[in-house]
Coordinates of C-alpha atoms and ligand atoms in Angstrom, one line a residue:
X1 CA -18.7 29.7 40.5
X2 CA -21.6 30.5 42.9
X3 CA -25.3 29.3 42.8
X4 CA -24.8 27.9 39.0
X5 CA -28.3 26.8 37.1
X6 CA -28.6 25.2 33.9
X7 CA -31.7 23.3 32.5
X8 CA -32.5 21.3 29.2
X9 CA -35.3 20.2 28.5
X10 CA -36.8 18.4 30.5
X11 CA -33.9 17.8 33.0
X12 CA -32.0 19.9 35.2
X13 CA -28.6 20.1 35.0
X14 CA -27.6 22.0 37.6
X15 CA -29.8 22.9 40.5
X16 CA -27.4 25.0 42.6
X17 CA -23.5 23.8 41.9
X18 CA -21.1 25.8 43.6
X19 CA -17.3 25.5 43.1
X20 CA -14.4 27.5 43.8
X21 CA -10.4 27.3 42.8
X22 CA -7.3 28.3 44.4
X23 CA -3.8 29.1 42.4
X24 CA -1.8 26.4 42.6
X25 CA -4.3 23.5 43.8
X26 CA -5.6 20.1 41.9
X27 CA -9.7 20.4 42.8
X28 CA -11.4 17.4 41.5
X29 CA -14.8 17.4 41.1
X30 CA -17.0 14.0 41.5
X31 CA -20.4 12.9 41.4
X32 CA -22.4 9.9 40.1
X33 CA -23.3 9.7 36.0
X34 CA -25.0 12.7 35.3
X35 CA -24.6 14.8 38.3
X36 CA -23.6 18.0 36.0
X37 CA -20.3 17.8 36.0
X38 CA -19.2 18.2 33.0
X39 CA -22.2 21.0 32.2
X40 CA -20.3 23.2 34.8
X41 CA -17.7 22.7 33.2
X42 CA -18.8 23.6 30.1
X43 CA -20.5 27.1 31.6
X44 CA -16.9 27.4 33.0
X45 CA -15.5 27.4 29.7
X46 CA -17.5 29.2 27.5
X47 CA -19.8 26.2 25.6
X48 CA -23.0 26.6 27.3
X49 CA -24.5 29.8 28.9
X50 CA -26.2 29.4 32.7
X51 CA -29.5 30.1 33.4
X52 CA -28.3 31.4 36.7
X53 CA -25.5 31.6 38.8
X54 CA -22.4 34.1 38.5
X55 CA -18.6 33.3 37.9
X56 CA -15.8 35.4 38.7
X57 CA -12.4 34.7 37.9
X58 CA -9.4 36.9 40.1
X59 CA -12.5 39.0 41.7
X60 CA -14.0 39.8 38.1
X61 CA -17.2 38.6 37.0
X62 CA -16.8 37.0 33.2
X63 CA -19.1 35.4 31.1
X64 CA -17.1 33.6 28.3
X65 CA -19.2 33.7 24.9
X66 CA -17.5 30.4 23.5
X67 CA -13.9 28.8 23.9
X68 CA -12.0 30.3 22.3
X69 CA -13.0 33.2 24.2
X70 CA -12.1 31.0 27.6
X71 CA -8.6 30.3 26.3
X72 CA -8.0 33.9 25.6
X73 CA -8.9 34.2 29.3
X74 CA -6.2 31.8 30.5
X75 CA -8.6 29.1 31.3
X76 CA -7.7 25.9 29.1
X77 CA -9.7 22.6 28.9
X78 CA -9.6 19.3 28.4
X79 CA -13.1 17.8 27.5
X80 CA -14.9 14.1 27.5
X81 CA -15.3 14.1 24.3
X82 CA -12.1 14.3 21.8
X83 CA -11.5 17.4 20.0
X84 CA -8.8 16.7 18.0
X85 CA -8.8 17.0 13.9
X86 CA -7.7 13.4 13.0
X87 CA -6.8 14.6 9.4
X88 CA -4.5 17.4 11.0
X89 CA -0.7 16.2 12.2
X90 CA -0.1 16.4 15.9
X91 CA 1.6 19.5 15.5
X92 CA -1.1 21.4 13.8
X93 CA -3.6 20.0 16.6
X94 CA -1.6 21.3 19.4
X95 CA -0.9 24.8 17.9
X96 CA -4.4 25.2 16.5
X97 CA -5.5 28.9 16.7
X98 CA -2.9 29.9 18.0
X99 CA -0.3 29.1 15.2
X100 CA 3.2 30.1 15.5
X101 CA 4.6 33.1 13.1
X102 CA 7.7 34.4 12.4
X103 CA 7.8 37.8 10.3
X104 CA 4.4 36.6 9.0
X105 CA 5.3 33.3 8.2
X106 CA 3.9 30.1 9.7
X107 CA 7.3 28.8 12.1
X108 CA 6.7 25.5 12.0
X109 CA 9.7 24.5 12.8
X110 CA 9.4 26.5 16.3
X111 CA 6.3 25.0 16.6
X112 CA 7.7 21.2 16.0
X113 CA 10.3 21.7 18.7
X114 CA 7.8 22.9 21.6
X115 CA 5.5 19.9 20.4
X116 CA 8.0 18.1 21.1
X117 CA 9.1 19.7 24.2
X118 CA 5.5 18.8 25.3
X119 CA 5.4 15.8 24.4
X120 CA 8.1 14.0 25.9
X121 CA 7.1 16.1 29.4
X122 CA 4.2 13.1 29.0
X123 CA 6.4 10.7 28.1
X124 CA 5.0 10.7 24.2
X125 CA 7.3 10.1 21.8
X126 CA 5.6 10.1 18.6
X127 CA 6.6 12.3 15.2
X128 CA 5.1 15.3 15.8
X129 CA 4.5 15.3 11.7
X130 CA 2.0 12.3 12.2
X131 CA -2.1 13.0 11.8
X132 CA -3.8 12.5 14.7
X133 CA -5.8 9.8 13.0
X134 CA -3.2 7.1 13.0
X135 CA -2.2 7.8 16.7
X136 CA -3.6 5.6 19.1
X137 CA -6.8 7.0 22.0
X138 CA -4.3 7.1 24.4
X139 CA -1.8 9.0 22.7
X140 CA -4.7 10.8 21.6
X141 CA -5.6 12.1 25.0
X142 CA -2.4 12.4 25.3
X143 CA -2.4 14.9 22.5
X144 CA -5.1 16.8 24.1
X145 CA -3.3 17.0 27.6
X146 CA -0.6 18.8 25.3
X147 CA -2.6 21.3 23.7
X148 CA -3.9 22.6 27.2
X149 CA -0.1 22.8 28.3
X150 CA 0.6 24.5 25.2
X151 CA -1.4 27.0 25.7
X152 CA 0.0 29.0 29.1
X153 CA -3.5 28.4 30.5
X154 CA -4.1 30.0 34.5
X155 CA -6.7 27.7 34.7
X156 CA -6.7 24.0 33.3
X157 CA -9.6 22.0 33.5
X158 CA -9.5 18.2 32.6
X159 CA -12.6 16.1 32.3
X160 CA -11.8 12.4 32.8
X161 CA -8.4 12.7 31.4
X162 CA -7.1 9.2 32.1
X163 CA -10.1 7.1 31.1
X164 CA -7.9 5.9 28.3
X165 CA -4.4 6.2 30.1
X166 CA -2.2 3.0 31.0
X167 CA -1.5 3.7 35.0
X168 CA 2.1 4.7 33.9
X169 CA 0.7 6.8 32.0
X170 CA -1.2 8.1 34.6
X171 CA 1.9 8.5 36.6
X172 CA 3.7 10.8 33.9
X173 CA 0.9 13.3 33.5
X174 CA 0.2 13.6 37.0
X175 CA 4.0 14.5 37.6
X176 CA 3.2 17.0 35.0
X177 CA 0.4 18.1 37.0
X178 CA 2.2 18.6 40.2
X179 CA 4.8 20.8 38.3
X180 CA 1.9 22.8 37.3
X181 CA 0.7 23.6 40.6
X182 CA 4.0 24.2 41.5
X183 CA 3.8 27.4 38.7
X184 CA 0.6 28.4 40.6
X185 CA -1.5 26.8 38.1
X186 CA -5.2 25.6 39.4
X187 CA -6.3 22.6 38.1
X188 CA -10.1 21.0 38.0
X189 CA -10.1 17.6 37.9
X190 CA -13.0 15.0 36.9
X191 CA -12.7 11.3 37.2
X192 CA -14.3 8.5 38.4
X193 CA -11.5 6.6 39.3
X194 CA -11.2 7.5 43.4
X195 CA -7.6 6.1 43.1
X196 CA -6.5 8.9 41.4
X197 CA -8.6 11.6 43.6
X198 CA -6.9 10.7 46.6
X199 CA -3.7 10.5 44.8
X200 CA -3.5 14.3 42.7
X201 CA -6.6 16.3 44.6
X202 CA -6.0 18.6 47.2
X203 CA -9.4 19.6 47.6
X204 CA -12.6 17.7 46.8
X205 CA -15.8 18.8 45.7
X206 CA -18.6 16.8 45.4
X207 CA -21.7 17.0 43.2
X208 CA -25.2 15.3 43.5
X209 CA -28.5 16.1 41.3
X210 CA -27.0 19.0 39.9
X211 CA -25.9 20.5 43.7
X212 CA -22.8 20.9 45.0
X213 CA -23.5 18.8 48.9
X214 CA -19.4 19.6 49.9
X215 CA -15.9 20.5 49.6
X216 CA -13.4 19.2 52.0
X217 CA -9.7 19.1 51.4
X218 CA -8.9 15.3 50.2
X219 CA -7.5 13.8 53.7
X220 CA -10.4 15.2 55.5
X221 CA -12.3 12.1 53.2
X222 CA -12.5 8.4 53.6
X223 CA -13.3 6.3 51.0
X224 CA -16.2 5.2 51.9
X225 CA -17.2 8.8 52.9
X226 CA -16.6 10.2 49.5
X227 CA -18.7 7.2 48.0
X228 CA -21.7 7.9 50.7
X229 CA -21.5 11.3 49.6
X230 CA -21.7 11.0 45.9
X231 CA -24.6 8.3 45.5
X232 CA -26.1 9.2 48.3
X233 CA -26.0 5.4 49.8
X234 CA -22.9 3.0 51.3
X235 CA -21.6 0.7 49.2
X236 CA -20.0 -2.2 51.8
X237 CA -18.1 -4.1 49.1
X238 CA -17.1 -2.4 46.2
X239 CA -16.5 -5.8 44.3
X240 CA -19.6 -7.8 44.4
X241 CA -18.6 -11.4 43.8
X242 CA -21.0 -13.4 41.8
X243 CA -21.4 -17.0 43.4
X244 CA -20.5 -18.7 39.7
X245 CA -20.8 -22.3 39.2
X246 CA -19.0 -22.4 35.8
X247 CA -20.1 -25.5 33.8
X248 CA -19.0 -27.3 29.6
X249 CA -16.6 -25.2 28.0
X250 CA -19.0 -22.5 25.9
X251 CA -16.4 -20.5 24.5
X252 CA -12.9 -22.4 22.8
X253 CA -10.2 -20.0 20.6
X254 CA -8.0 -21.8 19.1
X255 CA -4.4 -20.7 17.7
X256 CA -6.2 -17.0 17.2
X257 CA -3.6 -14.7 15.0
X258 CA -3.1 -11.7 13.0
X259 CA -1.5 -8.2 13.6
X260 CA -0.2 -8.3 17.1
X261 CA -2.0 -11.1 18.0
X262 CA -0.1 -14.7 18.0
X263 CA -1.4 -18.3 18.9
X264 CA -3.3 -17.0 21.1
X265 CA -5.3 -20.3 22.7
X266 CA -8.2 -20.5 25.7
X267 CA -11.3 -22.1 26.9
X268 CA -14.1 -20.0 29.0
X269 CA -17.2 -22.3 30.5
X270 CA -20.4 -21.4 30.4
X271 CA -21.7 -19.9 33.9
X272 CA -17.5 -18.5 33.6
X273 CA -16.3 -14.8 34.8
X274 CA -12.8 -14.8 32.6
X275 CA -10.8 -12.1 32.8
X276 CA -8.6 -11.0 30.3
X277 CA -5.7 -8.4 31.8
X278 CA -2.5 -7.2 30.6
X279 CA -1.3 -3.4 29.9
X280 CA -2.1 -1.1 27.0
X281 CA -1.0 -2.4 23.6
X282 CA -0.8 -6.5 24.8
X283 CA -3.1 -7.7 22.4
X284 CA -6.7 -7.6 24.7
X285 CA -8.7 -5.4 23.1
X286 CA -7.2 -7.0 19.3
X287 CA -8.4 -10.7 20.1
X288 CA -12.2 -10.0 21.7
X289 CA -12.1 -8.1 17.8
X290 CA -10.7 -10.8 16.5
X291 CA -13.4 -13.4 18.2
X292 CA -16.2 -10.5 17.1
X293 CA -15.2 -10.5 13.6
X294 CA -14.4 -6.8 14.1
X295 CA -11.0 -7.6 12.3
X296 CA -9.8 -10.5 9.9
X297 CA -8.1 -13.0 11.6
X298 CA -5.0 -14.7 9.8
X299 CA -5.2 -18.5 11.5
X300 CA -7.1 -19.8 13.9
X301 CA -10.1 -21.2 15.2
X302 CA -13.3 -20.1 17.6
X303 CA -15.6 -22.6 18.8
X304 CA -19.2 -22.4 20.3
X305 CA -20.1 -25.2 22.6
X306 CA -18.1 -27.5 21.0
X307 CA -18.7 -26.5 17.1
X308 CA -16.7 -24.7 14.8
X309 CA -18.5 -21.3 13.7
X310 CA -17.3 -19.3 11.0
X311 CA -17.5 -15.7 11.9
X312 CA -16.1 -13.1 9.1
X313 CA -17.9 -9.8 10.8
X314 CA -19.4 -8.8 13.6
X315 CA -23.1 -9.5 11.4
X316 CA -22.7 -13.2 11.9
X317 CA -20.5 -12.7 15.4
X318 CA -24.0 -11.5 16.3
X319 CA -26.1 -14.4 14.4
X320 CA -24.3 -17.0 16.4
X321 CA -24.5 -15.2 19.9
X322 CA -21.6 -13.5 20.7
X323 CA -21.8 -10.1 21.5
X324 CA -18.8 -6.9 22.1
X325 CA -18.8 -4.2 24.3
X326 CA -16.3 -2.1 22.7
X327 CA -13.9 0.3 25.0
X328 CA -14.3 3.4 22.6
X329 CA -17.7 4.2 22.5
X330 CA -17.3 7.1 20.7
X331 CA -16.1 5.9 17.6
X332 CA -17.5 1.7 17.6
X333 CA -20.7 2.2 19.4
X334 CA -23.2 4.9 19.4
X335 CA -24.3 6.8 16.9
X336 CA -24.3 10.4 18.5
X337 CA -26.6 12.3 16.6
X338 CA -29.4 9.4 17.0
X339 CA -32.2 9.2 19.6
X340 CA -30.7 6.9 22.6
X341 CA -33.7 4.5 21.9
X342 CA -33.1 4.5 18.1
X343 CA -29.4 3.4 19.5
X344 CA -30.5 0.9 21.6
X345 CA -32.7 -0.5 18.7
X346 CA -30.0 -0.6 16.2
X347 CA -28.6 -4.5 16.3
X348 CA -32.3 -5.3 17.2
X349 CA -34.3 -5.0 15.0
X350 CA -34.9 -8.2 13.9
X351 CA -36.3 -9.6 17.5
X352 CA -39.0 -7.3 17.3
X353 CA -39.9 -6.8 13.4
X354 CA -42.8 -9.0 11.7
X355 CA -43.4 -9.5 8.2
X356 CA -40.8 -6.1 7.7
X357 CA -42.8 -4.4 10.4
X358 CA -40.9 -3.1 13.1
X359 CA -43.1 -3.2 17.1
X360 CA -42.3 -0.1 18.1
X361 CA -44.2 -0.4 21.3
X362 CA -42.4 -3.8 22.2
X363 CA -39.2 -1.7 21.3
X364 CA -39.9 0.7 23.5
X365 CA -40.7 -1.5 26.6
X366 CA -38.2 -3.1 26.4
X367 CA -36.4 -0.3 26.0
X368 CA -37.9 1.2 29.2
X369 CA -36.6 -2.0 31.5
X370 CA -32.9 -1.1 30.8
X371 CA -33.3 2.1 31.6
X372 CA -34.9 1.3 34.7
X373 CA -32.5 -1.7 35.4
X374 CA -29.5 -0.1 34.8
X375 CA -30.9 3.1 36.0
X376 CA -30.3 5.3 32.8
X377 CA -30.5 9.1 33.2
X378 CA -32.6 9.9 30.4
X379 CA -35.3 12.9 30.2
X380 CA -37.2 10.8 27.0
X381 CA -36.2 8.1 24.9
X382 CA -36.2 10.4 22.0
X383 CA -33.1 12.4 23.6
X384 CA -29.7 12.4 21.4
X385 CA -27.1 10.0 22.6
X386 CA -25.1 13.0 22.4
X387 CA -27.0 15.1 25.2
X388 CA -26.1 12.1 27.5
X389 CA -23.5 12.3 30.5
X390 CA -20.6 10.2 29.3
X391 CA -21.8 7.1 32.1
X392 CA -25.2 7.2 30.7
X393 CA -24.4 7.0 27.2
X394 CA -22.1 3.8 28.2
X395 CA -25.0 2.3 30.0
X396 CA -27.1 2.7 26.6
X397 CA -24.7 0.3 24.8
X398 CA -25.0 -2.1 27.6
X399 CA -28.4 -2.2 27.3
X400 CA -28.4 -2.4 23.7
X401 CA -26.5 -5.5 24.2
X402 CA -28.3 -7.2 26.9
X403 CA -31.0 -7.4 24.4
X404 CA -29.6 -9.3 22.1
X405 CA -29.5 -11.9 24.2
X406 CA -26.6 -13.4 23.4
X407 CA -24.4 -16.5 24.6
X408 CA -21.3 -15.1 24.4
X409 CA -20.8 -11.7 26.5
X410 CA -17.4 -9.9 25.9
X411 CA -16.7 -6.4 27.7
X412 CA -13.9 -4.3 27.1
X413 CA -13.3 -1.6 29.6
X414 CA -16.7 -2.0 30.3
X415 CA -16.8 0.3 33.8
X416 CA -14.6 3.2 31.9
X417 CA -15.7 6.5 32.6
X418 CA -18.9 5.4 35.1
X419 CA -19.8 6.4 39.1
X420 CA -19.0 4.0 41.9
X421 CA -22.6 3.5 41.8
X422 CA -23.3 2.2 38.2
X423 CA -19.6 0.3 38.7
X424 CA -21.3 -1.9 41.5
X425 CA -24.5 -2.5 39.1
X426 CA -22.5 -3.4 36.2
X427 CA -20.6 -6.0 38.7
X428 CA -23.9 -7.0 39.6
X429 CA -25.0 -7.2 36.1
X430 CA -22.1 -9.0 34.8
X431 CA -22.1 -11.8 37.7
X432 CA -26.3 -12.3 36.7
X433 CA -25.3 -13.2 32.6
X434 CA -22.9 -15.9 33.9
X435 CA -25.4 -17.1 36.9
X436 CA -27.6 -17.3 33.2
X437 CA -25.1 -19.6 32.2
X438 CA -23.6 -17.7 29.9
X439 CA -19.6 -17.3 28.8
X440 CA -18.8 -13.9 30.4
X441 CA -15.1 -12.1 29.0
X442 CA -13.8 -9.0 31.0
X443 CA -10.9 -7.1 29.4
X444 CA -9.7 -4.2 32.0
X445 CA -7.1 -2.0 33.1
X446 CA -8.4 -2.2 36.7
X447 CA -6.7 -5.2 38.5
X448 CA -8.7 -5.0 41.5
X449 CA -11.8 -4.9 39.3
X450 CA -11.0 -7.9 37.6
X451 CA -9.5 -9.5 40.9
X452 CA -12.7 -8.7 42.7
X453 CA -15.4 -9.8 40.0
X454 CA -13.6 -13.0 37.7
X455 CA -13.2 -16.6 38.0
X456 CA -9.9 -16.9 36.1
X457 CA -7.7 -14.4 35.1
X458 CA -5.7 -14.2 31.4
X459 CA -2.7 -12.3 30.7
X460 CA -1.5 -11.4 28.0
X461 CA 2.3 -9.5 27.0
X462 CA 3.0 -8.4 23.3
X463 CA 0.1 -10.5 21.7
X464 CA 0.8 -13.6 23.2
X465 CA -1.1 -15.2 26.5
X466 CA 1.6 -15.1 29.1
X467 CA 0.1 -16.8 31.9
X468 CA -3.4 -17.8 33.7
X469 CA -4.4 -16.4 37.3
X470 CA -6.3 -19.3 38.1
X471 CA -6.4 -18.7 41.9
X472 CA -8.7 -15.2 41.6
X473 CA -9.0 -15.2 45.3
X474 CA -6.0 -15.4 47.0
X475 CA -4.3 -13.8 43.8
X476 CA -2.6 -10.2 44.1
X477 CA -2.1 -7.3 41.7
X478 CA 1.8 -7.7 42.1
X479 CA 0.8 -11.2 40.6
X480 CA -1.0 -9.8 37.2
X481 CA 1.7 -7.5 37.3
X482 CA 4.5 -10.0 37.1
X483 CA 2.7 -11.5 34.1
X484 CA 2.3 -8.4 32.1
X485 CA 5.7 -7.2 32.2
Ligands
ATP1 N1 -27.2 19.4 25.6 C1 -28.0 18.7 26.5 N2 -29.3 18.5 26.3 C2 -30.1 17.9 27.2 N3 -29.7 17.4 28.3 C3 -28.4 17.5 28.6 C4 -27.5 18.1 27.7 N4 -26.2 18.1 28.3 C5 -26.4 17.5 29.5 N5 -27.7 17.1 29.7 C6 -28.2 16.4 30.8 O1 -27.7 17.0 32.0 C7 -27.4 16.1 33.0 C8 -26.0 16.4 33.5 O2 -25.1 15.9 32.5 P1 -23.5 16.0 32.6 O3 -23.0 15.6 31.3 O4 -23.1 17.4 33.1 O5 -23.2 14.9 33.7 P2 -21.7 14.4 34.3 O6 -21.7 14.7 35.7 O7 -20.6 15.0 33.5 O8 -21.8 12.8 34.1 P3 -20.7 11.7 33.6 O9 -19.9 11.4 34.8 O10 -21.5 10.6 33.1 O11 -19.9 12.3 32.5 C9 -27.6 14.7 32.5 O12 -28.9 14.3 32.9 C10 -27.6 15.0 31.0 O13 -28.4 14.0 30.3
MG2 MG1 -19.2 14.2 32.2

């Protein structure tokens, strides 16, 4: 891809992104929040159309007219966004377009056994029968990984593939990966987990404002370099510690249960980092929805400074000040087709509506500060939530949040899918709500995230709190680790 273009209105996309591929290689492909990755991409593969810029695949110049046009061409991709059809099984999902047929016939039956074939090469074993809906995300992008291996693609692009992976997870598909490459398979690579690029890439290209500033092969990098080079400023300590003077218990859970989720008991102070770690499937993310109201809880208690509140939904989790970041944005969060401001408004209303009347102009100033607080990349606060880079769109639900001005602050995965960059402000920006005194809850994958930014440290295995970290600072991942398992 040579001297792409690409603008929307009233942003551009891609200035001048170059990128080329060898047979055989992993190439990632990084850059802050909105750098035009994924829009390359997505000229790559046939969804958008450049406004400059040519693209040649084995010497040939091509032009693919939509995707399924791309994946005739051998190139097969894995976006940001799920494409799945929850209602369809796994099976149909992974063969889709492409069904099997045996003397006319749909052979589902040779279809079932490469599904699952597939499947268990990723380490999924899951009825191939089952819709889509009831799987899990991460068996969901699990799912999609499939469907690009089922496909005999030349060319397989993946666009943050393991935000929603466990790390042994991680592990599996990247064995897969290296078998691919081994088959003379080239592979493009997004993710903004630099753990994983200097792990899988070979190469490295990096993107900034829509330009592509290098491509080295990955040992002629340093971490910091890479960082340097992709927000265009050092970043000395990637873990800002907040200096947190935690103060009267705020938060208390008492014998929280249902589903999973058993006697699960803890206190977090007010002015408190607490974070809540564990691996995929322990119970995390089903308590903070258990403390939100998002589920019904079978038996326990929650208490707010002291006093027992009764919270039924997330309404009157809300109405007494405590507030969720949810992990999957997609489905709990935004509402994609909406303007980001309208999105940003949504649990707000009420703070800025008299008599009925809703202050638009106060809305929109306010709205304004986030976006230049959390530095938003945003053409007009009318633009979709859809036509956002995944990082942006996950900064809009922080700032949605930070408005309610709650007392209670819970984050789930809360740094998934963003840039170095806006990591190290969201750090920032978690460590300012607790210096505000308020009860601050972390769930995350990333141990050296929570390691680097908490106060204390939960564990949880199978639903239950295993053990407390309460040592943060001289504590080690092997540590966590010995807790979780
Ligand atoms: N359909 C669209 N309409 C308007 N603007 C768009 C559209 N698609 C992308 N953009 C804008 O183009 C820029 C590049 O977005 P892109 O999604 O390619 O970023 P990215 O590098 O993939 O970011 P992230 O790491 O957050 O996923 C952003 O400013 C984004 O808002
Ligand atoms: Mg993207």
């Amino acid at each position: 891809m040579a001297g792409i273009k690409k603008n929307f209105p009233g942003v551009i996309a891609l200035a001048h992104a170059s990128f080329d591929l060898k047979a055989g290689e992993v190439h990632a492909l990084v850059g802050e929040n909105g750098a035009g990755k994924s829009t390359l991409i997505k000229i790559l593969t046939g969804v958008q159309k450049q406004d400059g810029g040519t693209i040649e695949l084995y010497g040939s110049p091509i032009s693919f007219d939509s995707p399924q046009e791309a994946q005739r061409g051998q190139l097969a991709t894995i976006y940001q966004e799920f494409t799945l059809i929850p209602a369809l099984s796994v099976r149909a999902n992974l063969f889709l377009g492409r069904e099997k047929s045996r003397s006319g016939f749909l052979d589902s039956k040779g279809e079932s056994a490469q599904a699952g074939i597939i499947l268990a090469r990723l380490g999924l074993h899951i009825d191939v029968e089952t819709p889509v809906a009831e799987l899990t995300i991460a068996q969901q992008q699990l799912v999609e990984i499939a469907r690009a291996l089922a496909s005999d693609a030349k060319v397989l692009v993946m666009d943050e593939p393991t935000a929603a992976l466990t790390p042994t997870e991680v592990k599996a598909l990247f064995v897969v990966l290296r078998e691919l490459a081994e088959q003379g398979i080239g592979m493009i690579f997004i993710s903004h987990r630099l753990n994983e690029i200097f792990e899988i890439a070979d190469r490295i290209t990096v993107l900034r404002d829509g330009t592509t500033i290098a491509t080295r092969a990955t040992s002629e990098f340093t971490r910091q370099q890479l960082i340097e080079l992709m927000v265009g400023r050092s970043i000395e300590d990637e873990y800002p510690r907040a200096m947190t003077k935690p103060q009267a218990t705020g938060l208390e859970v008492r014998n929280l249960g249902a589903g999973i989720v058993r006697d699960v008991s803890f206190t977090a102070h007010r002015g408190e980092i607490v974070g809540i770690a564990g691996l995929m499937g322990a119970g995390r993310t089903e308590v903070v929805r258990l403390i939100f109201g998002a589920d019904n809880r079978e038996s326990g208690a929650v208490l707010l400074d002291g006093k027992n509140v009764m919270i039924g939904s997330p309404r009157e989790a809300i109405a007494n000040g405590i507030c969720l970041l949810t992990e999957d944005r997609k489905t709990q969060g935004l509402i994609l087709r909406a303007a980001a401001r309208d999105n940003f408004a949504l649990p707000n209303l009420t703070t800025w509506s008299r008599l009925g009347f809703i202050n638009k102009a106060k809305e929109l100033s306010r709205f304004q500060k986030h976006v230049v607080n959390l530095k938003i990349r945003i053409s007009d606060p009318e633009q979709l939530a859809e036509n956002l880079s995944g990082g942006n769109q996950q900064k809009l639900l922080v700032a949605r949040w930070l408005e309610t001005n709650s007392q209670v602050v819970i984050f789930d995965e809360p740094t998934r899918g963003i840039d170095v960059g806006a990591k190290f402000e969201m750090y920032l920006l978690i460590g300012e709500l607790a210096l505000q005194g308020k009860v601050v809850i972390v769930v995350s994958s990333e141990l050296p995230e929570l390691l680097g930014i908490c106060d204390r440290i939960l564990v949880m295995r199978r639903g239950q709190l295993a053990g407390e970290i309460t040592d943060v600072r001289s504590a080690k991942q092997e540590d966590v680790m010995a807790l979780a398992v």
